[in-house]
Amino acid sequence: MDLSDAVIVNSSRLKSVVWNDFDRVKKGDTCVAVCRHCKKRLSGSSTSGTSHLRNHLIRCQRRSNHGIAQYITVREKKKEGILAHANFNMDQEQRKDEMLNLVNVKFEQDLMKDETVNTGNNNFDQRRSRRDLARMIILHGYPLAMAEHFWFRVFVKNLQPLFEFVTLDIVEADCRDIYAEERQKVSEVLDKLPGKISLSADLWATYANAECLCLTAHYIDESWQLKKKILNFVMVDYSHTEDMLSEVIMSCLMDWDIDRKLFSMTFDSSSTNDNIVFRIRDRLSQNRFLYCNGQFFDVRCAANVINLMVQDALEALCEVTHKIRESIQFFKSTEAMQAKFNEVAQEVGVQSKRPLCLDNSSQWNSIYVMLEVALEYREAFSLLQENDSVYTMCPSDIEWERVTLVTSYLKLFVEVANDFTRCKPSTANIYFPELCNIHLELIEWCKNSDACISSLASKMRSKFEEYWDRCGSGLAVAAMLDPRYKMKLVEYYYPLIYGSSASERIDDVFHCVKELYNEHSICSPLASIDQGLAWQVGGGARCLPASRDRLMGFDKFLHDTSQSEGTKSDLDKYLEEPLFPRSNDFNLLNWWKVHTPRYPILSMMARNVLATPMSKLASEFAFSTERRMLDRDWSSLNPETVQALMCSQDWIRSQIES
């Protein structure tokens, strides 16, 4: 605007202190406030107020910071307490968060141009800013008390002087409000799911001498995307019995109203979990909520059984692992010793490019790497012991041979664990071939002539076969639902594993497949309301509740007679058609999405089976030897707040990722 013919207005009505640094200029009907320091023009209308002028003076580069405190409103002064100039008593710890010294604060003007500064209260939303703060704390796991930290408040005041600071209690309340809103969204999603839900259960350790039960829902949504969401994070006491834990889980299921929509639950392998699963399955089976009387309900974590076998292997190598660890520390103790070892390694012709390394006791794969590299320097270890009387920790030849064998076992476990976590999405079909290979290797390891090795292999095989007896059928059914393999993968592996009894085992798997398919094809209390016979009548009538549906027997009769009359089922058509070509970029869920119209019933079954979490460990914890631990700051909060934070964090992360 050209202000050459504008006039400066001197009005007694301009009583705000900001007008000491502005000229109010009027041209026609327009009033402009011109900064006397930088000549920037801002709105000077009486309806615009003076907050935007006050904000500009705080940031004005051509104006000294001296006297900034006078532009903070009286309300803000009362809210923030004393705004000191240069010196404040650091001994007054209880008041340090209120004493923000605005005189000594240096504003980073290079990061913010005046054109982007909010021009008045209308552009600042206190409520939205509070919720942004709460979401930041939730998402990044910050302590709630962060809102009261002195330098955080200084930072915020520099960034937005209009923000009214909040206490820890207010932040906690905001976090719980966000949880309530997000929980409602998740509840609506679960209620509208076209298929069943599978759960996984984990126990976390805390710094509060308690444990937290984490329940996570796994499902395939209407777009055929595999999803998972934490539903509950409940603090439980160590004294809780199996009855109490099963009641806690049932209470959570009913609170979410998903007890009738459950397909499976995944736990770690333990006798305690055996009893918990039995009680929950018994409750759900009484109401006929589970398919096949709960045959597919009890799932154990595949990564957990691998970790259990790894611990057996590491325990068998405990003494020799100690020797190797001590040897490496000795070789690395001084530069002279390191140089001497390198000379010896070169003398015996070691070709390895990898240096010796120590393990991390919390990651078992690092122990494998330490042993694998040490084997490459085996000859150097032995020669050094012959030439250096101080070094006496070299393993014997027998010990080296055992390390060689056990390290090959660990290598297989590392590769399988990496495959479990590398596959995205981790649908249930990927586990069968990997675990069949482990089964075959265990059979061979048990034949080793070394009693120590064969004993170790038998111990690991016992753990694996306990897992296999419980989960093998479910793994095989999931593999059958991969159109690249169908029943062929079972027909390939079972003769290798079971020999002469393979045909009987294959028949058992096919019987499980047919039984599960039949229950999906018949409208019964076992199927969700969206999976009834509506597909047969174009989505018209819905199934009646079990207590009112008097024609359930007729449904079964109709299904059986249609099969006998030669009508091919989805399952028959699927198994008769050629295998889909194998390729690295094959997307199983997308295949089922495309083929749902062709296999309407079998696709229901695939949706439920493929969402089963056969392994529940995240990639960052695949090799961990320690339990997951709740953050120290969050461990000190009350249980309801902890659940609100953990669940909301998971839900917000899911939104960001998608």
XYZ file of C-alpha atoms in Angstrom:
658
model
C 0.000 0.000 0.000
C 1.273 3.451 -0.891
C 1.301 5.528 2.302
C 2.711 8.708 0.798
C -0.507 10.626 1.407
C -1.459 8.814 4.627
C -1.709 10.643 7.936
C -0.514 9.591 11.383
C -3.390 9.304 13.841
C -2.717 10.474 17.389
C -5.683 9.330 19.413
C -6.146 9.334 23.158
C -7.886 5.981 22.714
C -4.561 4.285 21.868
C -3.604 3.447 25.445
C -1.802 0.123 24.939
C 1.931 0.190 25.636
C 2.608 -1.274 22.184
C 1.766 2.082 20.549
C 5.041 3.420 22.012
C 6.704 1.421 19.196
C 4.112 1.815 16.435
C 2.635 4.673 14.410
C -1.050 4.321 13.567
C -1.394 5.530 9.974
C -4.717 6.105 8.238
C -5.350 6.226 4.507
C -8.968 6.521 3.550
C -10.901 4.004 5.646
C -7.857 1.743 6.208
C -5.698 1.904 9.347
C -2.165 0.482 9.360
C 0.256 0.066 12.276
C 3.861 0.787 11.197
C 6.724 -0.457 13.357
C 9.038 2.428 14.255
C 12.057 0.072 14.231
C 11.767 -2.036 11.073
C 8.931 -0.182 9.293
C 6.910 -3.390 8.948
C 3.219 -2.763 8.318
C 0.578 -4.631 10.265
C -3.147 -4.218 10.670
C -4.017 -1.128 12.669
C -7.763 -1.602 12.710
C -9.462 -1.257 16.079
C -11.060 -4.671 15.529
C -7.666 -6.386 15.151
C -6.566 -5.854 18.728
C -2.913 -5.514 19.712
C -1.769 -9.115 20.251
C -0.239 -9.344 16.782
C 1.632 -6.065 17.406
C 2.945 -7.406 20.730
C 4.118 -10.627 19.006
C 5.938 -8.623 16.343
C 7.806 -6.513 18.908
C 9.010 -9.654 20.687
C 10.518 -10.903 17.392
C 11.525 -7.596 15.772
C 15.158 -7.950 14.656
C 15.875 -4.202 14.712
C 14.629 -3.712 18.199
C 16.546 -4.479 21.377
C 15.179 -7.293 23.554
C 15.309 -4.889 26.484
C 11.882 -4.403 27.958
C 10.168 -7.369 26.313
C 8.526 -8.350 29.570
C 6.168 -5.351 29.396
C 4.470 -6.853 26.331
C 3.374 -10.011 28.117
C -0.237 -9.615 29.112
C -1.305 -9.250 32.707
C -3.142 -12.580 32.467
C 0.032 -14.305 31.299
C 2.026 -12.730 34.098
C -0.397 -14.081 36.648
C -0.328 -17.486 34.975
C 3.427 -17.786 34.723
C 4.379 -16.187 38.029
C 7.498 -14.015 38.317
C 9.384 -13.266 35.101
C 12.858 -12.512 36.354
C 15.433 -10.312 34.535
C 18.894 -11.755 34.904
C 19.335 -13.481 38.222
C 16.974 -15.808 39.974
C 17.624 -17.959 42.955
C 18.456 -21.473 41.722
C 17.925 -22.789 45.236
C 14.190 -22.258 44.853
C 13.704 -25.523 42.985
C 9.982 -25.621 43.525
C 9.546 -22.351 41.575
C 12.103 -22.768 38.788
C 9.520 -23.787 36.155
C 7.536 -20.614 36.755
C 10.470 -18.206 36.579
C 11.069 -17.880 32.864
C 13.676 -15.213 32.291
C 12.551 -13.644 29.045
C 15.322 -11.025 29.167
C 18.098 -13.590 28.676
C 16.245 -15.669 26.095
C 17.735 -15.364 22.606
C 15.224 -15.797 19.829
C 16.245 -17.735 16.738
C 14.993 -15.201 14.244
C 16.768 -16.823 11.307
C 14.362 -19.761 11.571
C 11.247 -17.629 11.399
C 10.394 -14.696 9.171
C 7.954 -12.084 10.313
C 5.633 -12.916 7.422
C 4.936 -16.343 8.945
C 4.179 -15.108 12.463
C 0.589 -15.502 13.611
C -1.245 -12.222 13.290
C -3.486 -12.295 16.292
C -5.267 -14.660 18.633
C -7.462 -16.012 15.835
C -4.569 -18.114 14.443
C -3.579 -19.695 17.743
C -5.595 -22.584 19.179
C -4.700 -23.382 22.793
C -6.760 -26.566 22.876
C -5.237 -27.928 19.683
C -1.741 -27.102 20.938
C -2.409 -28.942 24.193
C -3.557 -31.995 22.293
C -0.529 -31.814 19.991
C 1.665 -31.802 23.087
C -0.161 -34.838 24.478
C 0.139 -36.693 21.161
C 3.851 -35.923 21.014
C 4.352 -37.340 24.499
C 2.303 -40.435 23.646
C 3.949 -41.155 20.307
C 7.562 -40.700 21.408
C 7.203 -42.151 24.892
C 8.258 -38.959 26.668
C 7.651 -38.565 30.427
C 4.457 -36.683 31.233
C 6.443 -34.393 33.518
C 8.175 -33.031 30.420
C 5.441 -30.389 30.260
C 6.793 -28.928 33.525
C 10.495 -29.031 32.618
C 12.096 -25.594 32.779
C 13.883 -25.509 29.433
C 10.946 -27.083 27.646
C 8.846 -24.182 28.872
C 11.503 -21.700 27.754
C 11.508 -23.305 24.313
C 7.715 -23.187 24.034
C 7.532 -19.589 25.262
C 10.039 -18.531 22.609
C 8.122 -20.441 19.955
C 4.624 -19.313 20.933
C 4.293 -16.775 23.758
C 0.513 -17.180 23.768
C 0.642 -20.822 24.851
C -0.683 -21.289 28.381
C 1.461 -23.842 30.181
C -0.134 -26.989 31.554
C 0.667 -29.187 34.526
C 1.433 -32.892 34.562
C -2.134 -33.628 35.687
C -3.597 -31.732 32.745
C -1.298 -33.522 30.283
C -2.335 -36.856 31.786
C -6.001 -35.947 31.403
C -5.419 -34.879 27.781
C -3.695 -38.212 27.049
C -6.611 -40.121 28.492
C -9.065 -38.058 26.448
C -7.120 -38.925 23.295
C -7.187 -42.598 24.332
C -10.974 -42.511 24.762
C -11.457 -40.976 21.304
C -9.052 -43.361 19.576
C -10.535 -46.337 21.412
C -13.949 -45.535 20.012
C -12.498 -45.516 16.490
C -10.809 -48.897 17.042
C -13.999 -50.337 18.494
C -15.948 -49.293 15.394
C -13.306 -50.896 13.160
C -13.459 -54.186 15.057
C -17.234 -54.174 15.039
C -17.375 -53.850 11.253
C -14.711 -56.445 10.425
C -15.763 -58.976 7.786
C -13.811 -61.764 9.496
C -12.609 -63.064 12.812
C -9.944 -61.687 15.145
C -6.874 -63.463 16.492
C -5.125 -62.314 19.655
C -1.554 -62.511 20.905
C -0.622 -62.156 24.576
C 2.663 -60.883 26.028
C 3.851 -60.213 29.559
C 6.008 -57.105 29.972
C 8.208 -56.385 32.971
C 8.019 -53.022 34.747
C 10.089 -51.076 37.245
C 7.126 -51.146 39.643
C 7.510 -54.774 40.767
C 4.603 -55.849 38.583
C 3.908 -57.224 35.127
C 1.776 -55.908 32.304
C -0.376 -58.129 30.118
C -0.404 -56.850 26.541
C -3.236 -58.116 24.316
C -2.881 -57.425 20.585
C -5.570 -58.005 17.957
C -4.577 -59.355 14.525
C -7.019 -59.313 11.627
C -7.405 -58.866 7.888
C -9.589 -55.872 7.094
C -12.102 -55.348 4.306
C -9.279 -54.274 1.948
C -7.363 -57.487 2.621
C -4.668 -55.700 4.612
C -3.148 -57.481 7.616
C -3.528 -55.229 10.653
C -2.704 -55.419 14.332
C -3.662 -53.186 17.250
C -2.923 -53.295 20.959
C -6.275 -53.588 22.717
C -5.234 -53.781 26.353
C -2.151 -53.154 28.453
C -3.218 -54.330 31.891
C -1.013 -54.263 34.957
C -1.087 -57.582 36.814
C 0.538 -58.565 40.064
C 3.047 -61.422 40.272
C 0.678 -63.095 42.712
C -2.071 -63.430 40.077
C -3.066 -67.057 39.584
C -3.887 -68.723 36.276
C -7.602 -68.380 37.100
C -7.201 -64.665 37.693
C -5.209 -64.121 34.474
C -7.775 -66.006 32.396
C -10.521 -63.879 33.972
C -8.563 -60.713 33.171
C -8.315 -61.770 29.525
C -11.997 -62.746 29.321
C -12.945 -59.423 30.862
C -10.922 -57.610 28.187
C -12.568 -59.638 25.421
C -16.062 -58.872 26.656
C -15.202 -55.230 27.259
C -14.321 -54.952 23.551
C -17.269 -57.224 22.673
C -15.054 -59.529 20.605
C -15.421 -62.773 22.570
C -17.742 -64.116 19.857
C -15.413 -62.962 17.064
C -12.278 -64.746 18.264
C -10.455 -67.239 16.030
C -7.201 -67.959 17.898
C -4.883 -66.809 20.697
C -1.080 -66.922 20.573
C 0.975 -67.408 23.726
C 4.549 -68.361 24.570
C 5.167 -72.018 25.425
C 4.747 -72.636 29.167
C 2.632 -74.759 31.478
C 1.062 -71.625 32.957
C -0.138 -70.534 29.536
C -1.451 -74.069 28.899
C -3.865 -73.697 31.794
C -4.869 -70.144 30.857
C -5.658 -71.191 27.267
C -7.627 -74.201 28.487
C -9.862 -72.030 30.670
C -10.498 -69.425 27.960
C -11.134 -72.019 25.273
C -13.534 -73.868 27.568
C -15.511 -70.680 28.211
C -15.728 -69.792 24.519
C -16.517 -73.354 23.433
C -19.454 -73.523 25.835
C -21.006 -70.669 23.873
C -20.012 -72.301 20.570
C -18.013 -69.262 19.527
C -14.991 -71.225 18.199
C -14.478 -73.104 14.956
C -13.956 -76.876 15.149
C -14.447 -76.887 18.930
C -11.382 -74.718 19.364
C -8.986 -76.980 17.456
C -7.272 -73.932 15.913
C -7.623 -71.679 18.947
C -4.425 -72.551 20.840
C -1.333 -71.222 19.002
C 2.195 -70.982 20.376
C 4.737 -68.443 19.205
C 7.153 -69.982 16.663
C 9.892 -67.473 17.478
C 9.546 -68.371 21.156
C 10.109 -72.094 20.564
C 13.189 -71.235 18.488
C 14.492 -69.098 21.354
C 13.925 -71.979 23.775
C 15.993 -74.309 21.579
C 18.686 -71.640 21.239
C 18.930 -71.381 25.020
C 19.449 -75.164 25.195
C 22.252 -74.886 22.643
C 23.937 -71.981 24.426
C 23.680 -73.791 27.749
C 25.432 -76.845 26.254
C 28.251 -74.565 25.038
C 28.410 -72.496 28.208
C 31.942 -73.492 29.266
C 33.578 -73.311 25.851
C 31.786 -70.032 25.086
C 33.325 -68.635 28.279
C 36.770 -69.750 27.113
C 36.349 -68.107 23.720
C 35.031 -64.907 25.258
C 37.949 -64.743 27.710
C 40.397 -65.480 24.887
C 39.099 -62.623 22.770
C 39.312 -60.249 25.709
C 42.897 -61.395 26.297
C 43.860 -60.850 22.642
C 42.348 -57.369 22.697
C 43.778 -56.413 26.112
C 46.751 -54.464 24.690
C 47.912 -53.235 21.311
C 50.989 -55.440 21.568
C 48.873 -58.520 22.246
C 46.555 -57.629 19.371
C 49.535 -57.261 17.034
C 50.973 -60.581 18.191
C 47.658 -62.352 17.563
C 47.419 -60.830 14.074
C 50.920 -62.082 13.286
C 50.022 -65.588 14.422
C 46.793 -65.506 12.394
C 48.756 -64.494 9.310
C 51.325 -67.208 9.987
C 48.709 -69.997 10.057
C 47.015 -68.617 6.940
C 43.747 -67.272 8.324
C 41.813 -65.813 5.380
C 39.008 -64.171 7.328
C 38.412 -60.464 6.794
C 36.258 -60.230 9.919
C 37.914 -59.218 13.204
C 37.278 -61.066 16.433
C 34.318 -59.620 18.288
C 32.652 -59.966 21.679
C 29.000 -60.793 22.145
C 26.133 -58.859 23.618
C 24.566 -61.026 26.314
C 21.091 -59.603 25.619
C 21.149 -60.668 21.922
C 21.729 -64.372 21.267
C 22.543 -63.853 17.591
C 25.615 -61.867 18.678
C 26.856 -64.981 20.514
C 26.468 -66.897 17.257
C 28.510 -64.249 15.387
C 31.245 -64.319 18.053
C 31.531 -68.111 17.810
C 31.367 -68.139 14.009
C 34.218 -65.640 13.686
C 36.266 -67.384 16.393
C 36.050 -70.646 14.405
C 37.765 -68.911 11.501
C 40.716 -68.155 13.819
C 40.779 -71.604 15.429
C 44.356 -72.419 14.325
C 45.611 -69.063 15.595
C 44.094 -69.752 19.040
C 45.927 -73.107 19.252
C 49.314 -71.849 18.009
C 49.235 -68.875 20.358
C 48.674 -71.175 23.335
C 51.734 -73.189 22.292
C 53.920 -70.070 22.052
C 52.557 -68.011 24.954
C 52.539 -69.550 28.437
C 50.318 -66.744 29.739
C 47.451 -67.721 27.436
C 45.725 -70.848 28.764
C 42.078 -70.447 27.701
C 42.197 -72.129 24.299
C 39.382 -74.689 23.765
C 40.340 -78.317 23.156
C 39.902 -80.026 19.774
C 36.737 -81.769 20.975
C 35.338 -78.463 22.197
C 36.116 -76.838 18.851
C 34.280 -79.644 17.043
C 31.235 -79.154 19.248
C 31.347 -75.421 18.667
C 31.408 -76.107 14.930
C 28.303 -78.299 15.093
C 26.289 -76.132 17.469
C 27.191 -72.984 15.536
C 25.700 -74.613 12.414
C 22.493 -75.148 14.427
C 22.510 -71.527 15.549
C 23.040 -70.413 11.959
C 19.838 -72.181 10.913
C 17.916 -70.591 13.784
C 19.254 -67.123 12.901
C 18.245 -67.544 9.250
C 14.739 -68.757 10.143
C 14.209 -65.975 12.683
C 15.301 -63.425 10.080
C 12.886 -64.934 7.558
C 10.035 -64.674 10.074
C 10.622 -60.970 10.617
C 11.625 -60.105 7.048
C 8.405 -61.234 5.391
C 5.837 -58.441 5.138
C 3.011 -59.019 5.705
C 3.700 -61.905 8.101
C 0.726 -64.046 7.156
C 0.410 -67.508 8.696
C 1.386 -69.391 5.509
C 5.106 -68.450 5.629
C 5.944 -70.538 8.707
C 5.202 -74.102 7.570
C 8.189 -74.692 5.218
C 10.666 -73.012 7.580
C 9.566 -75.103 10.552
C 9.488 -78.298 8.467
C 13.149 -77.686 7.628
C 13.956 -77.295 11.328
C 12.063 -80.519 12.038
C 14.131 -82.397 9.451
C 17.412 -80.978 10.785
C 16.546 -81.961 14.344
C 15.958 -85.538 13.201
C 19.443 -85.576 11.652
C 21.126 -83.899 14.624
C 19.803 -86.608 16.940
C 21.806 -89.185 14.936
C 25.161 -87.584 15.826
C 27.687 -90.023 17.346
C 28.825 -87.488 19.961
C 26.683 -88.205 23.022
C 26.831 -84.542 24.092
C 25.535 -83.348 20.707
C 22.870 -86.043 20.351
C 21.662 -85.342 23.886
C 21.379 -81.636 23.066
C 19.552 -82.415 19.816
C 17.095 -84.702 21.637
C 16.380 -81.974 24.169
C 15.687 -79.434 21.443
C 13.636 -81.932 19.437
C 11.448 -82.637 22.460
C 10.590 -78.935 22.788
C 9.968 -78.610 19.071
C 7.721 -81.663 18.793
C 5.628 -80.474 21.736
C 5.105 -77.274 19.758
C 4.544 -79.181 16.500
C 1.893 -81.480 17.985
C -0.047 -78.420 19.110
C 0.378 -76.168 16.063
C 1.347 -78.413 13.138
C -2.181 -78.776 11.754
C -2.801 -75.033 11.818
C 0.518 -74.395 10.068
C -0.351 -76.936 7.369
C -3.832 -75.476 6.797
C -2.319 -72.008 6.421
C 0.211 -73.345 3.886
C -2.630 -74.993 1.945
C -4.222 -71.553 1.512
C -1.208 -70.379 -0.485
C -2.156 -70.987 -4.165
C 1.515 -71.542 -5.033
C 1.544 -74.711 -2.906
C -1.954 -75.824 -1.836
C -1.665 -79.401 -0.473
C 1.539 -80.082 -2.405
C 3.797 -78.581 0.250
C 2.296 -80.898 2.878
C 2.603 -83.841 0.499
C 6.290 -82.992 -0.038
C 7.398 -82.515 3.569
C 5.356 -85.114 5.441
C 6.987 -88.187 3.831
C 10.390 -86.720 4.733
C 9.309 -86.159 8.338
C 6.988 -89.112 9.034
C 8.126 -91.769 6.583
C 5.651 -94.632 6.238
C 2.964 -92.913 8.317
C 2.955 -89.798 6.095
C -0.220 -90.668 4.162
C -2.221 -90.925 7.376
C -0.864 -87.552 8.532
C -1.712 -85.960 5.182
C -5.252 -87.300 5.448
C -5.506 -85.751 8.932
C -4.542 -82.356 7.535
C -7.050 -82.625 4.692
C -9.747 -83.621 7.201
C -8.951 -80.480 9.215
C -9.184 -78.393 6.063
C -12.572 -79.830 5.108
C -13.966 -79.543 8.622
C -12.925 -75.906 8.891
C -14.271 -75.189 5.400
C -17.614 -76.841 6.174
C -18.081 -74.768 9.306
C -17.419 -71.622 7.296
C -19.922 -72.720 4.663
C -22.781 -73.381 7.080
C -24.598 -70.548 8.824
C -24.162 -71.356 12.496
C -23.206 -69.718 15.792
C -19.643 -70.581 14.862
C -19.635 -67.980 12.089
C -19.922 -64.236 12.543
C -23.134 -62.542 11.465
C -21.428 -61.229 8.337
C -20.336 -64.722 7.290
C -23.668 -66.474 7.109
C -25.609 -67.552 4.056
C -26.171 -63.976 2.935
C -23.833 -64.569 0.008
C -26.230 -67.225 -1.296
C -29.125 -64.800 -1.567
C -27.271 -61.710 -2.676
C -26.834 -60.260 0.792
C -30.521 -60.389 1.717
C -31.663 -62.162 4.867
C -29.296 -62.516 7.785
C -28.915 -65.580 9.972
C -31.010 -65.880 13.073
C -29.342 -66.289 16.464
C -28.591 -69.874 17.468
C -31.457 -70.006 19.944
C -34.041 -69.026 17.256
C -32.674 -70.664 14.106
C -34.647 -73.924 13.817
C -33.296 -74.705 10.348
C -29.653 -75.156 11.201
C -30.028 -78.869 10.529
C -31.571 -78.049 7.161
C -28.567 -75.862 6.309
C -26.260 -78.795 6.940
C -28.525 -81.138 4.969
C -28.590 -78.688 2.065
C -24.807 -78.403 2.125
C -24.250 -82.182 2.288
C -26.756 -83.032 -0.440
C -25.442 -80.345 -2.769
C -22.013 -81.915 -2.453
C -23.367 -85.400 -3.154
C -25.279 -84.147 -6.189
C -22.030 -83.155 -7.844
C -21.892 -79.422 -7.169
C -18.250 -78.493 -6.684
C -17.402 -76.526 -3.590
C -14.980 -73.626 -3.442
C -12.475 -75.955 -1.844
C -12.782 -78.569 -4.617
C -12.370 -75.963 -7.345
C -9.390 -74.378 -5.566
C -7.541 -77.677 -5.122
C -8.244 -78.912 -8.649
C -6.907 -75.837 -10.400
C -3.178 -75.574 -11.256
C -0.738 -74.044 -8.813
C -0.064 -70.343 -9.166
C 3.509 -69.699 -10.422
C 6.051 -68.911 -7.715
C 7.575 -65.427 -7.795
C 9.373 -63.159 -5.356
C 6.839 -60.356 -5.678
C 3.783 -62.543 -5.061
C 1.240 -60.924 -2.724
C -0.950 -63.576 -1.118
C -3.520 -61.209 0.369
C -3.932 -59.411 -2.931
C -4.474 -62.790 -4.641
C -7.303 -63.623 -2.238
C -8.769 -60.152 -2.657
C -8.944 -60.648 -6.419
C -10.269 -64.219 -6.151
C -12.893 -63.638 -3.440
C -15.779 -63.660 -5.978
C -14.615 -67.034 -7.283
C -14.122 -68.566 -3.809
C -16.597 -66.714 -1.544
C -16.546 -69.293 1.269
C -12.905 -70.321 1.046
C -11.891 -66.652 1.087
C -13.720 -66.276 4.434
C -11.665 -69.152 5.763
C -8.451 -67.689 4.298
C -9.155 -64.312 5.898
C -9.405 -65.909 9.336
C -6.563 -68.425 9.071
C -3.966 -66.182 7.426
C -4.388 -63.482 10.110
C -3.306 -65.929 12.843
C -0.084 -64.620 14.466
C 2.094 -67.750 14.331
C 4.896 -65.595 15.731
C 4.361 -62.468 17.802
C 7.881 -61.063 18.198
C 8.700 -57.778 16.489
C 11.884 -57.772 14.406
C 13.807 -55.728 16.982
C 13.138 -58.380 19.641
C 13.598 -61.527 17.515
C 16.970 -62.334 19.127
C 16.427 -60.845 22.557
C 17.221 -62.923 25.638
C 15.444 -60.459 27.923
C 11.805 -59.646 28.519
C 10.299 -56.484 27.146
C 10.459 -53.711 29.722
C 8.076 -50.810 30.209
C 9.717 -47.389 30.335
C 10.807 -46.305 33.830
C 8.813 -43.056 33.767
C 5.646 -44.709 32.532
C 6.065 -47.561 35.038
C 5.457 -45.078 37.844
C 2.057 -43.984 36.508
C -1.285 -45.432 37.558
C -2.407 -48.512 35.578
C -5.241 -46.764 33.725
C -2.887 -44.081 32.425
C -0.290 -46.672 31.393
C -2.913 -48.507 29.346
C -4.089 -45.249 27.767
C -0.528 -44.317 26.773
C 0.525 -47.717 25.419
C -2.653 -48.316 23.421
C -2.801 -44.764 22.055
C 0.870 -44.920 21.071
C 0.233 -48.066 19.042
C -2.883 -46.647 17.378
C -1.279 -43.309 16.479
C 1.770 -45.076 15.041
C -0.511 -47.224 12.907
C -2.210 -44.102 11.552
C 1.148 -42.538 10.676
C 2.418 -45.698 8.961
C -0.721 -46.044 6.877
